[in-house]
Short mmCIF file of C-alpha atoms and ligand atoms in Angstrom, two decimals:
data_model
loop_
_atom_site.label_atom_id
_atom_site.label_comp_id
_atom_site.label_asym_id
_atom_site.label_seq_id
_atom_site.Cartn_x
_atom_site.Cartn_y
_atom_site.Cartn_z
CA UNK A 172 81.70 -48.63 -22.90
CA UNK A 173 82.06 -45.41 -20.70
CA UNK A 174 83.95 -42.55 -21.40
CA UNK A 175 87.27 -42.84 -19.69
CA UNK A 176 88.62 -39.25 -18.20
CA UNK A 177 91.86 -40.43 -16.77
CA UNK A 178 94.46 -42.93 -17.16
CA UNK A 179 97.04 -44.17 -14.81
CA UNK A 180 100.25 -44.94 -16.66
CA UNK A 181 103.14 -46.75 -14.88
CA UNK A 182 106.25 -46.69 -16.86
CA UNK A 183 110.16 -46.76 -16.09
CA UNK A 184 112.16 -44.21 -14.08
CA UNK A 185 114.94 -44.97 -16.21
CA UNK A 186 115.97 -43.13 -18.97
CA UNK A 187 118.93 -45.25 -19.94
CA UNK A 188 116.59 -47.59 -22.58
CA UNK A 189 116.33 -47.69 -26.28
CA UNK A 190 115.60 -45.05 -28.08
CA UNK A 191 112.16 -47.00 -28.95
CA UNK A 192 110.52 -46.75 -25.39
CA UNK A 193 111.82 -43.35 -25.16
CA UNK A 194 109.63 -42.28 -28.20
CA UNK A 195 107.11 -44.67 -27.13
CA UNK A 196 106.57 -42.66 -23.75
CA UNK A 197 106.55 -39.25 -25.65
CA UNK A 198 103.57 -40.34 -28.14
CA UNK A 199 101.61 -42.14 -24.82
CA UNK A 200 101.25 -38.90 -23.37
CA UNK A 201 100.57 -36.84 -26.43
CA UNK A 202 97.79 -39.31 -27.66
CA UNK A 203 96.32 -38.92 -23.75
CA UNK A 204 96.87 -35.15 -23.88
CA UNK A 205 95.37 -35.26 -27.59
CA UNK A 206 92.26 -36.87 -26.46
CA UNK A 207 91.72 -34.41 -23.56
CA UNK A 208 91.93 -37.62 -21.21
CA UNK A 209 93.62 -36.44 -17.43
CA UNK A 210 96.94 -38.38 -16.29
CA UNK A 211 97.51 -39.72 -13.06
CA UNK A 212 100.88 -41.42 -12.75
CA UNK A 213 103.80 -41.37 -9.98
CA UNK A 214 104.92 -37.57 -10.10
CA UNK A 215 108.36 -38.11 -11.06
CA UNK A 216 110.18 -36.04 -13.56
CA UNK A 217 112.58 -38.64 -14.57
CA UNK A 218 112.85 -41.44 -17.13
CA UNK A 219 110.08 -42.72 -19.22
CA UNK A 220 107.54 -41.17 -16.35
CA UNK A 221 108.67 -37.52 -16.86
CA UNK A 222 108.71 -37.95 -21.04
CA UNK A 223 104.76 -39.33 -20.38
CA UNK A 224 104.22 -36.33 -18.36
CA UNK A 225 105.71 -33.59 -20.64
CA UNK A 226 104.11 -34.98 -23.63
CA UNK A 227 100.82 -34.92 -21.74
CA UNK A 228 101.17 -31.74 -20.69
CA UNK A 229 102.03 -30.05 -23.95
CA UNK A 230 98.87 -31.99 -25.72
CA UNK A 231 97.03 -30.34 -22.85
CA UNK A 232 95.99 -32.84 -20.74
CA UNK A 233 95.41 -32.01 -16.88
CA UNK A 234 98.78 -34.18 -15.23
CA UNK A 235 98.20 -35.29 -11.64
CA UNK A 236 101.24 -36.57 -10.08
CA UNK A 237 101.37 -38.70 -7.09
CA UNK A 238 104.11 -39.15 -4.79
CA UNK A 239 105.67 -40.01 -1.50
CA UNK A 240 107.11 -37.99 0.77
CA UNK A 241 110.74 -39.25 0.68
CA UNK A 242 110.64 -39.14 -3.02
CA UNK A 243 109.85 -35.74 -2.84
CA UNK A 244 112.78 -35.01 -0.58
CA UNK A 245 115.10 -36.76 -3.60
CA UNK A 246 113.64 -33.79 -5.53
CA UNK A 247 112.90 -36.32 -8.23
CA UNK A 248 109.09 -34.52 -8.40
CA UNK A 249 108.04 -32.64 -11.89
CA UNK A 250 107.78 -28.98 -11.17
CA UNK A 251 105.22 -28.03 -13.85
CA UNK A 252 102.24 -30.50 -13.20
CA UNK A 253 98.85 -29.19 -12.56
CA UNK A 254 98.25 -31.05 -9.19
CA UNK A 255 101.41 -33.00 -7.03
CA UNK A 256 100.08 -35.30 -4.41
CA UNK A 257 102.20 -35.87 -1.76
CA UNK A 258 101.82 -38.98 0.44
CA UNK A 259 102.81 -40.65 3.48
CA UNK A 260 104.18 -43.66 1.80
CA UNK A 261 104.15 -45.84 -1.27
CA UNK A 262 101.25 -48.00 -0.14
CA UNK A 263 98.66 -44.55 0.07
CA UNK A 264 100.49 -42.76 -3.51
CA UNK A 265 98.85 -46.49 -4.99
CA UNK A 266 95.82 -46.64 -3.33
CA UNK A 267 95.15 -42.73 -4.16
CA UNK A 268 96.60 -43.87 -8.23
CA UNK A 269 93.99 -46.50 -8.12
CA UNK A 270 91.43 -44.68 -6.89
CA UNK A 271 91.03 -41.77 -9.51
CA UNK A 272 92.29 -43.94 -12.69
CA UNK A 273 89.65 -45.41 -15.10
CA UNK A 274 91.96 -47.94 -16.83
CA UNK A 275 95.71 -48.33 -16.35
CA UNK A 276 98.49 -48.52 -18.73
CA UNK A 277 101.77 -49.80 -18.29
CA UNK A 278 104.67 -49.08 -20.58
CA UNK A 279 108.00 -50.56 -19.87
CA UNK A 280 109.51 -50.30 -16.86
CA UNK A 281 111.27 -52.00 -14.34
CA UNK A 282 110.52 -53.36 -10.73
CA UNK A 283 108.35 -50.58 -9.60
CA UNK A 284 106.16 -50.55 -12.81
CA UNK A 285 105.78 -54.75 -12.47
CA UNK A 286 104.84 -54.16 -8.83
CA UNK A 287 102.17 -51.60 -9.76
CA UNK A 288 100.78 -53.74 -12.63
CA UNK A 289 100.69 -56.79 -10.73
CA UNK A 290 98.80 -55.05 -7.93
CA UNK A 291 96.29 -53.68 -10.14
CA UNK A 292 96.03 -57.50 -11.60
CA UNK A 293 95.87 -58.54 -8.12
CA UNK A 294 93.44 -55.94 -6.76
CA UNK A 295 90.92 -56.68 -9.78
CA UNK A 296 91.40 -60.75 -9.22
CA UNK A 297 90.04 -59.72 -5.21
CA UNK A 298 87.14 -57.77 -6.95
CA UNK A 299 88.38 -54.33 -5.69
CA UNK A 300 88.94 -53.07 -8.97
CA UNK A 301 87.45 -53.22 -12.54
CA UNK A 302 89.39 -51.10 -14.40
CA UNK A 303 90.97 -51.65 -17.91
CA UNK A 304 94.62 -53.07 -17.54
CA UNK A 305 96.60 -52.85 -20.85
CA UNK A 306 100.01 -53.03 -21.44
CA UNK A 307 102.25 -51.58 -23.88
CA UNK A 308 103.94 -54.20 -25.63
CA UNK A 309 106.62 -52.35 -27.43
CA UNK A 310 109.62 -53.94 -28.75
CA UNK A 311 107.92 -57.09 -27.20
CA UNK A 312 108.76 -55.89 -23.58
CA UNK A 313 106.29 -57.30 -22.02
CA UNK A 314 106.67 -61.09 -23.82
CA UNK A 315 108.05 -62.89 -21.00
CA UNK A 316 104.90 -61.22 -18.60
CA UNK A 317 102.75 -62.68 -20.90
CA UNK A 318 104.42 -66.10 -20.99
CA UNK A 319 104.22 -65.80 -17.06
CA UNK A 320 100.93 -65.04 -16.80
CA UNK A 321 99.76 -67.79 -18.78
CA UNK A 322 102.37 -70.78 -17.18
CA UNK A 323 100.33 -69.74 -14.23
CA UNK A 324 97.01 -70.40 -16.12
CA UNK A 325 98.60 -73.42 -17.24
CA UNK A 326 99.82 -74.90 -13.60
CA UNK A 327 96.89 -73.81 -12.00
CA UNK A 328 98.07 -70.60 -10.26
CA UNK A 329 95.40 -67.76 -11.90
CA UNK A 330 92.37 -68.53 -13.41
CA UNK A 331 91.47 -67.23 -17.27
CA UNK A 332 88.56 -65.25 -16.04
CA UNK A 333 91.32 -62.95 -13.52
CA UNK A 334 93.30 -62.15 -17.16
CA UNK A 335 90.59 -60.95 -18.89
CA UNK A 336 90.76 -57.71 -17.37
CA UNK A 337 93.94 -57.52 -19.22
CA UNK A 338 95.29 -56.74 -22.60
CA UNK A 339 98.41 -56.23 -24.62
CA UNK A 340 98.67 -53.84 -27.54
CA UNK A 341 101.56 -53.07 -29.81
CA UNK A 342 101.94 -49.62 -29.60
CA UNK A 343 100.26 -46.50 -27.75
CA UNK A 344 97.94 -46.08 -30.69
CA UNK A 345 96.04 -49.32 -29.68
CA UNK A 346 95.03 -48.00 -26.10
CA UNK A 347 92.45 -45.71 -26.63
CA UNK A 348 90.20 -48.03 -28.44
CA UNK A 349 90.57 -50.44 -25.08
CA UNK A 350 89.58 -47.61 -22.43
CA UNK A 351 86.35 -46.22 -24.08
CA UNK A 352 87.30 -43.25 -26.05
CA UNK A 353 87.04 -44.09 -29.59
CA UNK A 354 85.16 -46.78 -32.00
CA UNK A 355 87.66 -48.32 -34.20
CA UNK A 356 89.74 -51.63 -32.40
CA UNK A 357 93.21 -51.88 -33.41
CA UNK A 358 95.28 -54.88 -33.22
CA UNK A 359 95.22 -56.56 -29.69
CA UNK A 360 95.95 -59.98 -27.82
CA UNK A 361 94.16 -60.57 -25.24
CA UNK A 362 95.46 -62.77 -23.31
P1 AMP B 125 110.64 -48.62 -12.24
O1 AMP B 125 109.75 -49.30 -13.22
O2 AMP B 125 111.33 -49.58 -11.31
O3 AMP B 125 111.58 -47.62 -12.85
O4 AMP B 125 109.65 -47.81 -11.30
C1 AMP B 125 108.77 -46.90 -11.87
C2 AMP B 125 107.52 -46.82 -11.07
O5 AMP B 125 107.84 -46.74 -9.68
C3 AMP B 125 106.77 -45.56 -11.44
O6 AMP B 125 105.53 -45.90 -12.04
C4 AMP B 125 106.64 -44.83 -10.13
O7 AMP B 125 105.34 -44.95 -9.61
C5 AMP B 125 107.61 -45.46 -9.18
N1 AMP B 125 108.91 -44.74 -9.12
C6 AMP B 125 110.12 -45.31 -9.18
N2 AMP B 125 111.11 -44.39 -9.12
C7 AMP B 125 110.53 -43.19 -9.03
C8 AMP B 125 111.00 -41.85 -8.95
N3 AMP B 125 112.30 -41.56 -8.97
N4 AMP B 125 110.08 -40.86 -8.86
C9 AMP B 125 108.78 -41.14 -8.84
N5 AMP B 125 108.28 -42.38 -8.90
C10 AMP B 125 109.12 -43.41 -9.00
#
């Protein structure tokens, strides 16, 4: 396995959510920041996104944040990140999030974080990426994705061999093992 030197995380805006994912988002970043892995992730400095990027930031990772223009204007960008993107539009921020990632994580989130972990999902089915995709099942979040993903195995919709690229792990702890950066596997499904 190579050594991974960034991760893309997608994760909530919201910061309305249990407690759990709060803390959850904190120790993702910290554990990227620990392991002196860069972030790449949407640029925002609210919700779960801006807890990711303070934690990473204080464990000393370099934080890239990409976003689009008329987010920016919303002045919902982080101030204190060591590199802010700014793009036309949603499509390029993804493309550019893609791009310099070397595995993707998703924590919890809602529609924008399913959008950006189906895309990855779909991108890698279409051969145009073959990057780890593991999500972050905490609290079981992301039970009903998994039960999705494999009624559409079942009825014929994805093949096995387009999951594989994907895994679920309990907690932040179990990602590192997945991406390259250390030698001891922790608990995992995949799917
Ligand atoms: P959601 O899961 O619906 O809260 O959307 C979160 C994802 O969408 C993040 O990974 C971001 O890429 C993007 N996003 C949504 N809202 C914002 C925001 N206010 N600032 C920056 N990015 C956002």
């Amino acid at each position: 396995m190579t050594e991974c030197s960034t991760i893309c995380v997608f994760c909530g805006s919201s910061i309305r959510v249990d407690q759990v994912y709060r803390e959850t988002a904190k120790e993702m970043g910290r554990i990227i920041g620990e392991a002196r892995i860069d972030l790449v992730y949407g640029g925002g400095r609210v919700g779960l996104m801006g807890l990711v990027a303070d934690a990473a930031l204080s464990a000393g990772s370099r934080v890239t944040g990409i976003i689009p223009q008329f987010l920016k204007e919303r002045e919902v960008d982080h101030p204190l990140l060591d590199e802010l993107i700014i793009t036309e539009n949603m499509h390029t921020r993804k493309q550019l999030m893609y791009e310099r990632a070397n595995a993707f994580v998703s924590l919890p989130g809602g529609f924008g974080t399913f959008d950006e972990t189906i895309e990855v999902l779909t991108w890698s089915q279409l051969g145009l990426l073959a990057k780890p995709i593991i999500l972050v099942n905490v609290k079981g979040y992301w039970d009903p994705f998994v039960s999705l993903v494999r009624h559409a195995v079942d009825e014929g919709f994805t093949q096995t061999k387009h999951t594989e690229i994907m895994s679920v792990v309990d907690a932040p702890a179990g990602v590192l093992p997945l991406v390259g950066n250390q030698t001891t596997i922790s608990p995992q499904i995949q799917i």
